[in-house]
Tab-separated table of C-alpha atoms and ligand atoms in Angstrom:
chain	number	residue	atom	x	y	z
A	1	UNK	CA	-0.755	8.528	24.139
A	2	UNK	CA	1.702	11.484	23.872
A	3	UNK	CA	-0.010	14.764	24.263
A	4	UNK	CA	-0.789	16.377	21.222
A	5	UNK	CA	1.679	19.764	20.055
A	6	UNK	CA	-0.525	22.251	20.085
A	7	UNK	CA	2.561	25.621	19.732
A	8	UNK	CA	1.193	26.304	16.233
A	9	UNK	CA	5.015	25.896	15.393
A	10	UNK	CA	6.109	24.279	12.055
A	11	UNK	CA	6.136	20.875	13.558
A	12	UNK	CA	3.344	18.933	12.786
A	13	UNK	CA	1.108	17.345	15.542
A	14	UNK	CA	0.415	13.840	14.278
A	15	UNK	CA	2.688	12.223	10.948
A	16	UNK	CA	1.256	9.625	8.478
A	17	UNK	CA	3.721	7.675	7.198
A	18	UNK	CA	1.502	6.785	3.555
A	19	UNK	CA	-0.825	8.598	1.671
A	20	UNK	CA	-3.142	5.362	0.684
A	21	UNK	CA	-6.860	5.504	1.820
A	22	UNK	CA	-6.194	4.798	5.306
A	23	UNK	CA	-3.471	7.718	5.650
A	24	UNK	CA	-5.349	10.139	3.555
A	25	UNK	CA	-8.837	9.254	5.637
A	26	UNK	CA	-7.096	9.239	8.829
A	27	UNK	CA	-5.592	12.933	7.891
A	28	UNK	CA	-8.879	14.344	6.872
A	29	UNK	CA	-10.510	12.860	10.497
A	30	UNK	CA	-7.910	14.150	12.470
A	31	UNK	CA	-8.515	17.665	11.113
A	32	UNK	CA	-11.971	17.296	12.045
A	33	UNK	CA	-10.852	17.620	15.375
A	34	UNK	CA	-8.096	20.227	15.247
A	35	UNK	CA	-5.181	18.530	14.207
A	36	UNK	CA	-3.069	19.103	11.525
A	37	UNK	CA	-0.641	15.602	10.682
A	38	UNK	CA	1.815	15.860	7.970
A	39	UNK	CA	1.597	13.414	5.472
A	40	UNK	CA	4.849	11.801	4.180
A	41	UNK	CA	4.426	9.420	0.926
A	42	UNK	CA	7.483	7.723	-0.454
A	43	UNK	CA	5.735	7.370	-4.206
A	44	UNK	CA	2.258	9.785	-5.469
A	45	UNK	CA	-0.433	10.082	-3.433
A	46	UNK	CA	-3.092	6.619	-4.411
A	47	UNK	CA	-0.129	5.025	-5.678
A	48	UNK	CA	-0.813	1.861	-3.932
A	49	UNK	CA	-3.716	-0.412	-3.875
A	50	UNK	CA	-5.661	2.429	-3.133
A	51	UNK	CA	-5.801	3.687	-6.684
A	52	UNK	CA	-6.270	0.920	-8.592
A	53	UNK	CA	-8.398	-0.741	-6.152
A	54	UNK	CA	-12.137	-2.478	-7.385
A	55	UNK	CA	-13.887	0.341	-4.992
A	56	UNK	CA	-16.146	-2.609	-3.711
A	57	UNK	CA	-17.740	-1.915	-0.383
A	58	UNK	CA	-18.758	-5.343	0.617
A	59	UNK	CA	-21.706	-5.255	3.256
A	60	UNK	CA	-21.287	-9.351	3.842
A	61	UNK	CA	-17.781	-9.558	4.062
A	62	UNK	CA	-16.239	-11.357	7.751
A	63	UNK	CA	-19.914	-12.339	8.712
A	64	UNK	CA	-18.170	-15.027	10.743
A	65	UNK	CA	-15.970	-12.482	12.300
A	66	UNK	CA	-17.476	-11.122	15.102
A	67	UNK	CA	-14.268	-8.919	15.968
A	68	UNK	CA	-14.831	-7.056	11.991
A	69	UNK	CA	-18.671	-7.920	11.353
A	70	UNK	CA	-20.102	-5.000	13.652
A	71	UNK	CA	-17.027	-2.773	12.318
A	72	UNK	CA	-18.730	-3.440	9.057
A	73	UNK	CA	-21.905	-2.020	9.647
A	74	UNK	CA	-20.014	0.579	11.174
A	75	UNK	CA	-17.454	1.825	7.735
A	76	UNK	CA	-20.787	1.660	5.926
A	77	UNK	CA	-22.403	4.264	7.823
A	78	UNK	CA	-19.170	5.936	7.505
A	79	UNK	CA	-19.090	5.784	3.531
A	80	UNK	CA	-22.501	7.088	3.686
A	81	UNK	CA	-21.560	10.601	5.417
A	82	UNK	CA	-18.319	10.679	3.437
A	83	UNK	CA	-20.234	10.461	0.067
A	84	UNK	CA	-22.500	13.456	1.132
A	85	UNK	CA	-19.372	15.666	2.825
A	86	UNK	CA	-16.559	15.278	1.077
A	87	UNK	CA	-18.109	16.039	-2.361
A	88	UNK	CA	-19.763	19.117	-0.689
A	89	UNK	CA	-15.989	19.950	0.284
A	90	UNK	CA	-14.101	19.477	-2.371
A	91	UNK	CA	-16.015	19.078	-5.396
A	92	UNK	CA	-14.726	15.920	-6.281
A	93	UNK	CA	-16.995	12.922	-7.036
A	94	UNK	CA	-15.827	9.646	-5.658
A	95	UNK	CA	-18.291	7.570	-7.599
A	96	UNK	CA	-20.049	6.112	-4.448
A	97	UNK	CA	-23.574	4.477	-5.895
A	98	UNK	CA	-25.603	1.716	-4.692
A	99	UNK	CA	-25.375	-1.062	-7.441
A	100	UNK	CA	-27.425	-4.242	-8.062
A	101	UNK	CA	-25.497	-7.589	-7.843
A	102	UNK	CA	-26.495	-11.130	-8.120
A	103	UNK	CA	-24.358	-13.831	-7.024
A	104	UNK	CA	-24.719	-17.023	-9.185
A	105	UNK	CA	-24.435	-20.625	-8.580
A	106	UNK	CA	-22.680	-22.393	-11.160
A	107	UNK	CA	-23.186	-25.520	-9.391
A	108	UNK	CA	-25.601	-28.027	-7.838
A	109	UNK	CA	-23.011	-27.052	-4.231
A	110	UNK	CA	-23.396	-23.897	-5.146
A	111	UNK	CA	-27.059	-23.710	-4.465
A	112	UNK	CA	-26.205	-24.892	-1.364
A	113	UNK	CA	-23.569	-22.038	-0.173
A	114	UNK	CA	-25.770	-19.337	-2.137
A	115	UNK	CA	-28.870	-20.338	0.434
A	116	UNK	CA	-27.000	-20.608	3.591
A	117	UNK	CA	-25.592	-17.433	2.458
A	118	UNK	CA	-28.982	-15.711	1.810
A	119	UNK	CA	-29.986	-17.028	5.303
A	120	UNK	CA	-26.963	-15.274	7.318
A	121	UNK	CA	-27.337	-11.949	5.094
A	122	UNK	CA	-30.763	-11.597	4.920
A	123	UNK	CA	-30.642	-11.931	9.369
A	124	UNK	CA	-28.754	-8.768	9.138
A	125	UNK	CA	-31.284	-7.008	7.379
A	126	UNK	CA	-29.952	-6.843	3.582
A	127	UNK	CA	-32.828	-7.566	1.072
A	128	UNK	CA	-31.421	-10.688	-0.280
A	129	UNK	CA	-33.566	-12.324	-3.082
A	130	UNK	CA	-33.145	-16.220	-4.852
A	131	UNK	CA	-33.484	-16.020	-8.738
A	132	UNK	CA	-34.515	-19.251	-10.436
A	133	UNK	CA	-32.003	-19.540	-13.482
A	134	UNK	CA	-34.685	-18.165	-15.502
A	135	UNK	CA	-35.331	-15.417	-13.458
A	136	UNK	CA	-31.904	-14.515	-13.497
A	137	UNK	CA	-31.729	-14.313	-17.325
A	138	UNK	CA	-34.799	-12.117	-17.151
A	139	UNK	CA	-32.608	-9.466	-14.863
A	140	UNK	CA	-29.760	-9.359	-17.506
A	141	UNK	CA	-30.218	-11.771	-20.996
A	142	UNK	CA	-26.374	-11.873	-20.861
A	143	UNK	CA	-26.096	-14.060	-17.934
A	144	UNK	CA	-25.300	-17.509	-19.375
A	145	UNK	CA	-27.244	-20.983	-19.415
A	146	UNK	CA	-24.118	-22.416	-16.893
A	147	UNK	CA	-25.825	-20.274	-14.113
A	148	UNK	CA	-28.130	-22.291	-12.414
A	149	UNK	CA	-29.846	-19.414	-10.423
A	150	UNK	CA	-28.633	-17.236	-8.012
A	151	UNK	CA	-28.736	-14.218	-5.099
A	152	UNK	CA	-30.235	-10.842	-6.318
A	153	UNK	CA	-29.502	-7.664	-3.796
A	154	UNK	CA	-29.923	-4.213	-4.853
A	155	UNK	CA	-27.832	-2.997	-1.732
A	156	UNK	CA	-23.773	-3.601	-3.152
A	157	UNK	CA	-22.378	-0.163	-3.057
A	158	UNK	CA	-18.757	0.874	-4.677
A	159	UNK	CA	-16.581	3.658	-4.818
A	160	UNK	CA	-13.733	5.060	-7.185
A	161	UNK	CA	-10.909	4.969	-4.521
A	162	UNK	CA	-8.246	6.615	-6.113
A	163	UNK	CA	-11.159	9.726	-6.085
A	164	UNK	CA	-11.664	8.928	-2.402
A	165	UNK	CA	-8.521	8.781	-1.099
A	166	UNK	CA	-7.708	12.172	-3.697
A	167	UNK	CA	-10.892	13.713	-1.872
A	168	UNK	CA	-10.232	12.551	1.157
A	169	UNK	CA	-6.210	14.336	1.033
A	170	UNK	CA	-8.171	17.494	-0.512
A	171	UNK	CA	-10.618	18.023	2.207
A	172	UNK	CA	-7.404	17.692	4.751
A	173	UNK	CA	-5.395	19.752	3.139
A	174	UNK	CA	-7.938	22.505	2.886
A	175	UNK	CA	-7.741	22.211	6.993
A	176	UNK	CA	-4.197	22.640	6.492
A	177	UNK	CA	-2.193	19.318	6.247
A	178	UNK	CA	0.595	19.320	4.695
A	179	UNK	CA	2.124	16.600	2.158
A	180	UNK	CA	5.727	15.765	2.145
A	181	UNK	CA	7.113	13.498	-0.647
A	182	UNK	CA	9.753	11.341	0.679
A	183	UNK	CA	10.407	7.575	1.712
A	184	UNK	CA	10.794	7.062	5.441
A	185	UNK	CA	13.198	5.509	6.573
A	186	UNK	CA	13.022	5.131	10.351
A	187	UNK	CA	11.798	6.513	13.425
A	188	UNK	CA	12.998	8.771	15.632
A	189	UNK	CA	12.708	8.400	19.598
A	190	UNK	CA	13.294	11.152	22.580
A	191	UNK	CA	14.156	8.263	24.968
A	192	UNK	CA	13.928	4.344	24.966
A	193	UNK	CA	10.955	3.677	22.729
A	194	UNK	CA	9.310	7.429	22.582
A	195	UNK	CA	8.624	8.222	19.336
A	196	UNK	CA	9.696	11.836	18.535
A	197	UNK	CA	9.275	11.902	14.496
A	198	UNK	CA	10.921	10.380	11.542
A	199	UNK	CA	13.908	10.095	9.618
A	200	UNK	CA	13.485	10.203	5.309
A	201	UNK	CA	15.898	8.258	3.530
A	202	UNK	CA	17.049	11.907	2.319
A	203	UNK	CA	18.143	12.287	6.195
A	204	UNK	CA	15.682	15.157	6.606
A	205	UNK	CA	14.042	15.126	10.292
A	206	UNK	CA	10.472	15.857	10.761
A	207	UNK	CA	9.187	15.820	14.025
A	208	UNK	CA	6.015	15.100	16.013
A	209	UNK	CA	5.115	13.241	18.731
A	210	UNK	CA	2.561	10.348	17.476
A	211	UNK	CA	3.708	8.975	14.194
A	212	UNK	CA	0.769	6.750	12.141
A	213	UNK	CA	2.334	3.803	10.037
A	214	UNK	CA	-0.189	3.235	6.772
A	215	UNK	CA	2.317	1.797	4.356
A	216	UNK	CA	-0.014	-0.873	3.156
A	217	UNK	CA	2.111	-3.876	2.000
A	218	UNK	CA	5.571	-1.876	2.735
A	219	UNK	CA	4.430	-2.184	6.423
A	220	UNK	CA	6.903	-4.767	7.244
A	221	UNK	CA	9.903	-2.324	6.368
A	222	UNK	CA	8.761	-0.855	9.816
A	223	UNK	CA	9.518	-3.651	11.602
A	224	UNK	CA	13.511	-2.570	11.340
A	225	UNK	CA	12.239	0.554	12.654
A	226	UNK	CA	10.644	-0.714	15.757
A	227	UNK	CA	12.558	-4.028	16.239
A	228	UNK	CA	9.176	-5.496	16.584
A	229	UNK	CA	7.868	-8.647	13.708
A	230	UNK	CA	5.207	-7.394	11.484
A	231	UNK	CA	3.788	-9.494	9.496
A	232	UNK	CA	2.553	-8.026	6.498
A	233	UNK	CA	3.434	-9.276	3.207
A	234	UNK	CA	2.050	-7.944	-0.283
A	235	UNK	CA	-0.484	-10.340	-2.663
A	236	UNK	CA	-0.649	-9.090	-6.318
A	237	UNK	CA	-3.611	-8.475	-7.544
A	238	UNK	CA	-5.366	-7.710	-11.144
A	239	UNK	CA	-8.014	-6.377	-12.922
A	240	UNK	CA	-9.282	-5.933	-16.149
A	241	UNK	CA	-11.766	-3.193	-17.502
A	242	UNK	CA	-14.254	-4.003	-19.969
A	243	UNK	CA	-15.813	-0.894	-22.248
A	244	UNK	CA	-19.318	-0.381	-22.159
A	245	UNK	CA	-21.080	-1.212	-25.255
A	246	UNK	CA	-20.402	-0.031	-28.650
A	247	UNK	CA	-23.238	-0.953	-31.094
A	248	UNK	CA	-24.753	-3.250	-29.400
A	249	UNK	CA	-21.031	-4.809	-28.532
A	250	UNK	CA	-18.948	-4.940	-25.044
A	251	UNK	CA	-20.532	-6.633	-21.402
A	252	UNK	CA	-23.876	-4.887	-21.153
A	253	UNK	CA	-24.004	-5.696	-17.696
A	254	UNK	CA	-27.390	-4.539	-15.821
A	255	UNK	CA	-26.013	-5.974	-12.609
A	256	UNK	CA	-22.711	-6.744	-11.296
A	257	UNK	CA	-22.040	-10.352	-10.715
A	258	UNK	CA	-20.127	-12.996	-9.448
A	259	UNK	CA	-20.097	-16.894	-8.918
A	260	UNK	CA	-20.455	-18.293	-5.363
A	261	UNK	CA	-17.801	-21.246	-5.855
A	262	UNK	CA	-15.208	-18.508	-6.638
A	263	UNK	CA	-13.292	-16.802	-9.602
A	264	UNK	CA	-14.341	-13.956	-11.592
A	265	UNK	CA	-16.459	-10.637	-10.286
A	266	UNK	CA	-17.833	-8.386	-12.278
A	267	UNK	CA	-18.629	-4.897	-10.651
A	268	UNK	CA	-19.751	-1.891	-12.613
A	269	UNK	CA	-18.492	1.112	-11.734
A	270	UNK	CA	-20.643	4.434	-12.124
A	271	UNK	CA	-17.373	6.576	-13.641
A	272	UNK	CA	-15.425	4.062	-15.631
A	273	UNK	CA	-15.373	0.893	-17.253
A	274	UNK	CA	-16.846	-2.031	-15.770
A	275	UNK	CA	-14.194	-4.070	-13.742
A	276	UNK	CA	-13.605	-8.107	-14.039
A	277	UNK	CA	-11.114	-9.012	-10.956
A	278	UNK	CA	-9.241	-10.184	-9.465
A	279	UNK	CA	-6.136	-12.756	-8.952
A	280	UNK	CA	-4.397	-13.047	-5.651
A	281	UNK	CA	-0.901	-14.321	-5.820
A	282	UNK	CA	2.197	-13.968	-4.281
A	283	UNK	CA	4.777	-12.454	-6.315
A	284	UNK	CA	6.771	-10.322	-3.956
A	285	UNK	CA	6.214	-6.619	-4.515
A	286	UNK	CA	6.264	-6.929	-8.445
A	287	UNK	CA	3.197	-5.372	-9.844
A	288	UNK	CA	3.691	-6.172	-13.381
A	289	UNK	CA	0.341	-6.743	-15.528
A	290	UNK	CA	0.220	-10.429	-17.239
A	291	UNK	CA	-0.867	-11.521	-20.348
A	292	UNK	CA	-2.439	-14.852	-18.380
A	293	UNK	CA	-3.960	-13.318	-15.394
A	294	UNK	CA	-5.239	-11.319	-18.636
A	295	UNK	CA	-6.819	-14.441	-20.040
A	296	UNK	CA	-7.810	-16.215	-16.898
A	297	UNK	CA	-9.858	-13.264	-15.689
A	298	UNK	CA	-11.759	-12.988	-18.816
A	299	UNK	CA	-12.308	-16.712	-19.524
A	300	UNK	CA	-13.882	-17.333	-15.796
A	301	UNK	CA	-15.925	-14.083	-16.643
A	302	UNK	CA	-17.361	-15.646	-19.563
A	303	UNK	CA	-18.872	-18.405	-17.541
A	304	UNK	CA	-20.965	-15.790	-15.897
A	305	UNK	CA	-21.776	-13.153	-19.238
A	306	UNK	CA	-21.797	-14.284	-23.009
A	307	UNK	CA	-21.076	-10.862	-23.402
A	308	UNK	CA	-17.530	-11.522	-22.416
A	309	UNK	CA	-16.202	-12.939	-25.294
A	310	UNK	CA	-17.100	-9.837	-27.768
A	311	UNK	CA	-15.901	-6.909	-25.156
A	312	UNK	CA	-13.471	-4.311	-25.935
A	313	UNK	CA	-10.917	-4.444	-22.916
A	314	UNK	CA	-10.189	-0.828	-22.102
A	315	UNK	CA	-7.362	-1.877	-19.389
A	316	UNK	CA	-5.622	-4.030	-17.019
A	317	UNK	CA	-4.086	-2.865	-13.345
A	318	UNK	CA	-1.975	-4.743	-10.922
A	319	UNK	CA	-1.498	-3.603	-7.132
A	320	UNK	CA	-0.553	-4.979	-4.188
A	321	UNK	CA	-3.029	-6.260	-0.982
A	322	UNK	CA	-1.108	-5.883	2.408
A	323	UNK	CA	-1.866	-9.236	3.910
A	324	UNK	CA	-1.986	-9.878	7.525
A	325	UNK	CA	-0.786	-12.643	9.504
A	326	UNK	CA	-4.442	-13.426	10.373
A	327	UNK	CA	-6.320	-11.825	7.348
A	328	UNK	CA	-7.503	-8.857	9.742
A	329	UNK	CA	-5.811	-5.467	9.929
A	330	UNK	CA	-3.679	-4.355	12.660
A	331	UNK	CA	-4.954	-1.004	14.156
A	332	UNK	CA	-3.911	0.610	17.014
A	333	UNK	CA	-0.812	1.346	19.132
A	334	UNK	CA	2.368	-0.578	18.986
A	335	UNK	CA	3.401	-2.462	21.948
A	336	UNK	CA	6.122	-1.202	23.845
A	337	UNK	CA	6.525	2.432	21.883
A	338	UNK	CA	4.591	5.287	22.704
A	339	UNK	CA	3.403	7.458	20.124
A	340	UNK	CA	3.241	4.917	17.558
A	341	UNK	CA	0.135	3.355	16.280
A	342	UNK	CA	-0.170	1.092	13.178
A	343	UNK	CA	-3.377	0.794	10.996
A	344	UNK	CA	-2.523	-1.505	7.895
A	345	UNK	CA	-3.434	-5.201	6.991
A	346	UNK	CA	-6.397	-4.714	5.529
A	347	UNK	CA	-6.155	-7.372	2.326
A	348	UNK	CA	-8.789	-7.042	-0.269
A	349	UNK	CA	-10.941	-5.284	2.026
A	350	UNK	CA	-8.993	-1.776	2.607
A	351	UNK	CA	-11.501	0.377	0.828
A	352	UNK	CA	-14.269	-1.140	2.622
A	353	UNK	CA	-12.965	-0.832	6.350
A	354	UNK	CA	-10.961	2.628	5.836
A	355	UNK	CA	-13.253	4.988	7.067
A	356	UNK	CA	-14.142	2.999	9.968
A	357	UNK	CA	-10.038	2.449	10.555
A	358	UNK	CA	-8.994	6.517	10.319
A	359	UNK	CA	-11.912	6.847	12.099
A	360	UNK	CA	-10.387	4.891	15.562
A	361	UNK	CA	-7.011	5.841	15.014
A	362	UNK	CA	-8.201	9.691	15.004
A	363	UNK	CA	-10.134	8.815	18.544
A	364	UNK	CA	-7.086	7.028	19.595
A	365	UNK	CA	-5.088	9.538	19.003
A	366	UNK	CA	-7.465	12.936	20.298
A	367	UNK	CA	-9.355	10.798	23.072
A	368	UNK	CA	-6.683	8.114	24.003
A	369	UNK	CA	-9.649	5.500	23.377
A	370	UNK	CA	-11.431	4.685	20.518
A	371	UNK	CA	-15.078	5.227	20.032
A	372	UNK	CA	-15.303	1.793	17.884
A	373	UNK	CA	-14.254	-1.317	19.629
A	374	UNK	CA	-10.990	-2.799	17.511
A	375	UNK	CA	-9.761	-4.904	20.476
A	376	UNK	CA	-9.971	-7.725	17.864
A	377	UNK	CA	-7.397	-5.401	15.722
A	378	UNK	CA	-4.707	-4.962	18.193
A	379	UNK	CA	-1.397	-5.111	16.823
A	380	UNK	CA	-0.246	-6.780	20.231
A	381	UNK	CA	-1.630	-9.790	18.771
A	382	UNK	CA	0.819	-10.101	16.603
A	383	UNK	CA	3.488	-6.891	16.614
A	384	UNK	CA	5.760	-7.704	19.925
A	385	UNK	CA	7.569	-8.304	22.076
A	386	UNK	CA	11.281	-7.094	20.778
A	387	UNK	CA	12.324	-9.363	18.085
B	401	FAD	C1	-6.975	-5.924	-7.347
B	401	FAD	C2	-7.437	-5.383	-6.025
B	401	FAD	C3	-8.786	-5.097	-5.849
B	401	FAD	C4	-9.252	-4.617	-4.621
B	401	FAD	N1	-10.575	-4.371	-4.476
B	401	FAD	C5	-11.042	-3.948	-3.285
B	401	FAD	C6	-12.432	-3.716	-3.104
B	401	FAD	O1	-13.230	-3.915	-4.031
B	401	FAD	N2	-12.856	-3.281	-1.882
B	401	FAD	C7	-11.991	-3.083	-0.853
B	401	FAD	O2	-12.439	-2.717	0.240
B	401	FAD	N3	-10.659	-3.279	-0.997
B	401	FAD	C8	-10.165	-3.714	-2.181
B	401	FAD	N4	-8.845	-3.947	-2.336
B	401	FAD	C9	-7.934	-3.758	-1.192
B	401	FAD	C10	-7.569	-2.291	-0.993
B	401	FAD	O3	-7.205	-1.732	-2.235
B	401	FAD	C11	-6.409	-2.183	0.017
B	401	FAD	O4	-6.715	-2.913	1.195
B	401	FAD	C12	-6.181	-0.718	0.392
B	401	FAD	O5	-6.029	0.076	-0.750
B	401	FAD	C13	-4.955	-0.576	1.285
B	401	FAD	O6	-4.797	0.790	1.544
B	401	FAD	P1	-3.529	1.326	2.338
B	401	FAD	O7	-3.716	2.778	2.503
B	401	FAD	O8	-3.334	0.471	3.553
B	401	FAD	O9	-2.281	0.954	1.401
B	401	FAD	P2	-1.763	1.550	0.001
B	401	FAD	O10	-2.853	1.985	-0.869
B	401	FAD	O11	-0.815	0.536	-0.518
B	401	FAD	O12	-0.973	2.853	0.432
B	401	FAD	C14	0.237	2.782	1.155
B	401	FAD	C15	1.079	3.988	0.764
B	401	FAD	O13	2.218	4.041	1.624
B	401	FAD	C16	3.304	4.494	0.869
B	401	FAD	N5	4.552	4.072	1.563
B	401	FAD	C17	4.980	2.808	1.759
B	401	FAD	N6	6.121	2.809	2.446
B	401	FAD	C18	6.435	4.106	2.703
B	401	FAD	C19	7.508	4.756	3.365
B	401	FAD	N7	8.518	4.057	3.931
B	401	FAD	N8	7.528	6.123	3.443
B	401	FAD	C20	6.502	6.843	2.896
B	401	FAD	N9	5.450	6.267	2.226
B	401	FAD	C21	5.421	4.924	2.144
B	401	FAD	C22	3.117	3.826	-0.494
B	401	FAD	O14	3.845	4.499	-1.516
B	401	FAD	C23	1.609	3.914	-0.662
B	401	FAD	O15	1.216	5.077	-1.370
B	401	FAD	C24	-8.344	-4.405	-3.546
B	401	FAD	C25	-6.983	-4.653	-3.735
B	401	FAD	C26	-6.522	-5.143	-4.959
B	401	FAD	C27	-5.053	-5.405	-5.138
């Protein structure tokens, strides 16, 4: 690690190179403990993914990963604090409440992935409870006579995360970041891989000795930068809001829901509409809404709620995932540079694992070690040697 500049001058100690949730996050934890980055964001701040995201913090999600599984538990905790603090700081509500969701089987193989599921969740400690198909009717009417029973938890929580990551920049810039709008366009080095700032497409120069790449999908421009491979590439993906109901019309959803075997999810979100989501496909970095991700969104949510077909649909998003080579995030240093660390990768699960991910990078970069253990993470799995 480079040490940190401490001269109170007008260069900036740490800069974030992306003001997503994982930049944003990892600004407001590195003011926690004195420093002051500079953020630099080519677009608006939540542009990305990080605005338009389903806000879904998924308790189950990489069970089978023991590398992200304990990280898990870990970002939760973290989402906890944040939802007390940050709203104490900055008056802004992020929507964080803990939601009921049932996951259905649509199938007789479905039964048979719901159970195994409710075995491995419920070991963690999650209440986990099976629904007859009956009994699931009796939690919400709506749910349809295709559903042959399913997985009732009152423990999903979700977020608005363009409010977090807007939160998140507020609380750091009240500790005195700074924002600079402006596309990066490379890095700059004192010697032979020593980072000493970055260079804006503009040509201005602003310098600081540990640079933080969190461009989401544009990750991979940095690998030009570094003349390292990083393999990030962007998956499109949709959603559609449904309105809540208007006499008696619209999804009426008690709980969110999804079906085991795959397609639609329905999550409903305490400060806007519910969401139905989402497609994955790769489509380069267009993120143009479709009429038939439109339709094919809806139609498998109709499977799961009759109330589908009368809804009023109140809006339709498209972002882009930054996929990994491996489907887990890269976070820490990058091979062979010093003063560079990466934290990006994180697929559908960015939202989820951001706190957790500012939170090493901050230790990282104040302790030279992280207090989490992202070995798993390393971008040396991957990013490097020289390409
Ligand atoms: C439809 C959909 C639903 C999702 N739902 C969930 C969910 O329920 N739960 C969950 O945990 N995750 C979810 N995700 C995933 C999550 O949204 C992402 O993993 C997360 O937002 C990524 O955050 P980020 O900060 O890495 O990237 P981004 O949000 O993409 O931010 C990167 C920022 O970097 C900026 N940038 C890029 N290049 C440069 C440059 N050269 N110079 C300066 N700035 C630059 C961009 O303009 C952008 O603002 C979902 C994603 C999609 C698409």
């Amino acid at each position: 690690m480079n040490p940190i500049n401490t001269n109170g001058s007008d260069s900036a100690d740490v800069i974030i190179v992306g003001g997503g949730i994982i930049g944003c996050l990892t600004a407001y934890y590195l003011t926690q403990r004195g420093i002051k980055p500079i953020v630099v964001e080519a677009d608006a701040i939540a542009s990305g993914a990080s605005g338009t995201s389903a806000g879904w913090l998924t308790p189950s999600s990489h069970m089978d990963d023991p590398g992200l599984s304990a990280l898990s538990d870990t970002t939760y905790r973290l989402h906890e604090e944040l939802a007390e603090t940050l709203p104490a700081l900055t008056g802004i509500d992020h929507g964080y409440w803990i939601s009921s969701y049932v996951r259905c089987a649509m199938t007789e193989g479905g039964v048979a992935l719901l159970r195994d599921f409710q075995t491995r969740r419920g070991s963690d400690g999650a209440a986990m409870e099976w629904l007859s198909g009956e009994e699931v009717r009796r939690v919400n009417p709506w749910i349809t006579a295709e559903v042959f029973g399913g997985v009732f938890s009152d423990r999903e929580p979700n977020v608005d995360s363009y409010r977090l990551t807007m939160s998140a920049l507020q609380a750091a810039e009240m500790a005195g970041v700074r924002v600079i709008s402006g596309r990066v366009s490379g890095i700059l080095s004192s010697s032979s891989d020593v980072a000493s700032g970055v260079r804006l497409e503009d040509g201005t120069e602003v310098h600081a000795d540990n640079v933080v790449l969190t461009m989401g999908p544009w990750a991979g421009e940095a690998a030009a930068w570094l003349d390292r491979p990083i393999p990030i590439r962007p998956q499109r993906g949709q959603l559609v809001y449904l309105a809540p109901p208007e006499d008696g019309e619209g999804p009426g959803l008690e709980v969110g829901m999804t079906a085991i075997e795959g397609g639609s999810s329905m999550i409903q979100k305490r400060l806007t509409d519910t969401v139905v989501g989402a497609t994955s496909e790769f489509v380069g970095f267009d993120r143009s809404i479709t009429t038939s991700a439109r339709d094919e969104l809806l139609l498998s949510a109709s499977k799961l709620s009759s109330r589908v077909e009368t809804a009023r649909i109140s809006g339709q998003t498209a972002c882009l995932r930054p996929v990994s080579g491996d489907d887990r995030p890269y976070i820490g240093p990058i091979p062979g540079w010093e003063g560079v660390y990466m934290a990006s990768g994180h697929g559908g699960h960015g939202i989820h694992y951001g706190p957790v991910t500012a939170a090493a990078i901050t230790g990282l970069i104040a302790d030279g070690a992280s207090e989490y253990d992202i070995s798993a993470l390393d971008p040396a799995r991957a990013v490097g040697p020289a390409t």
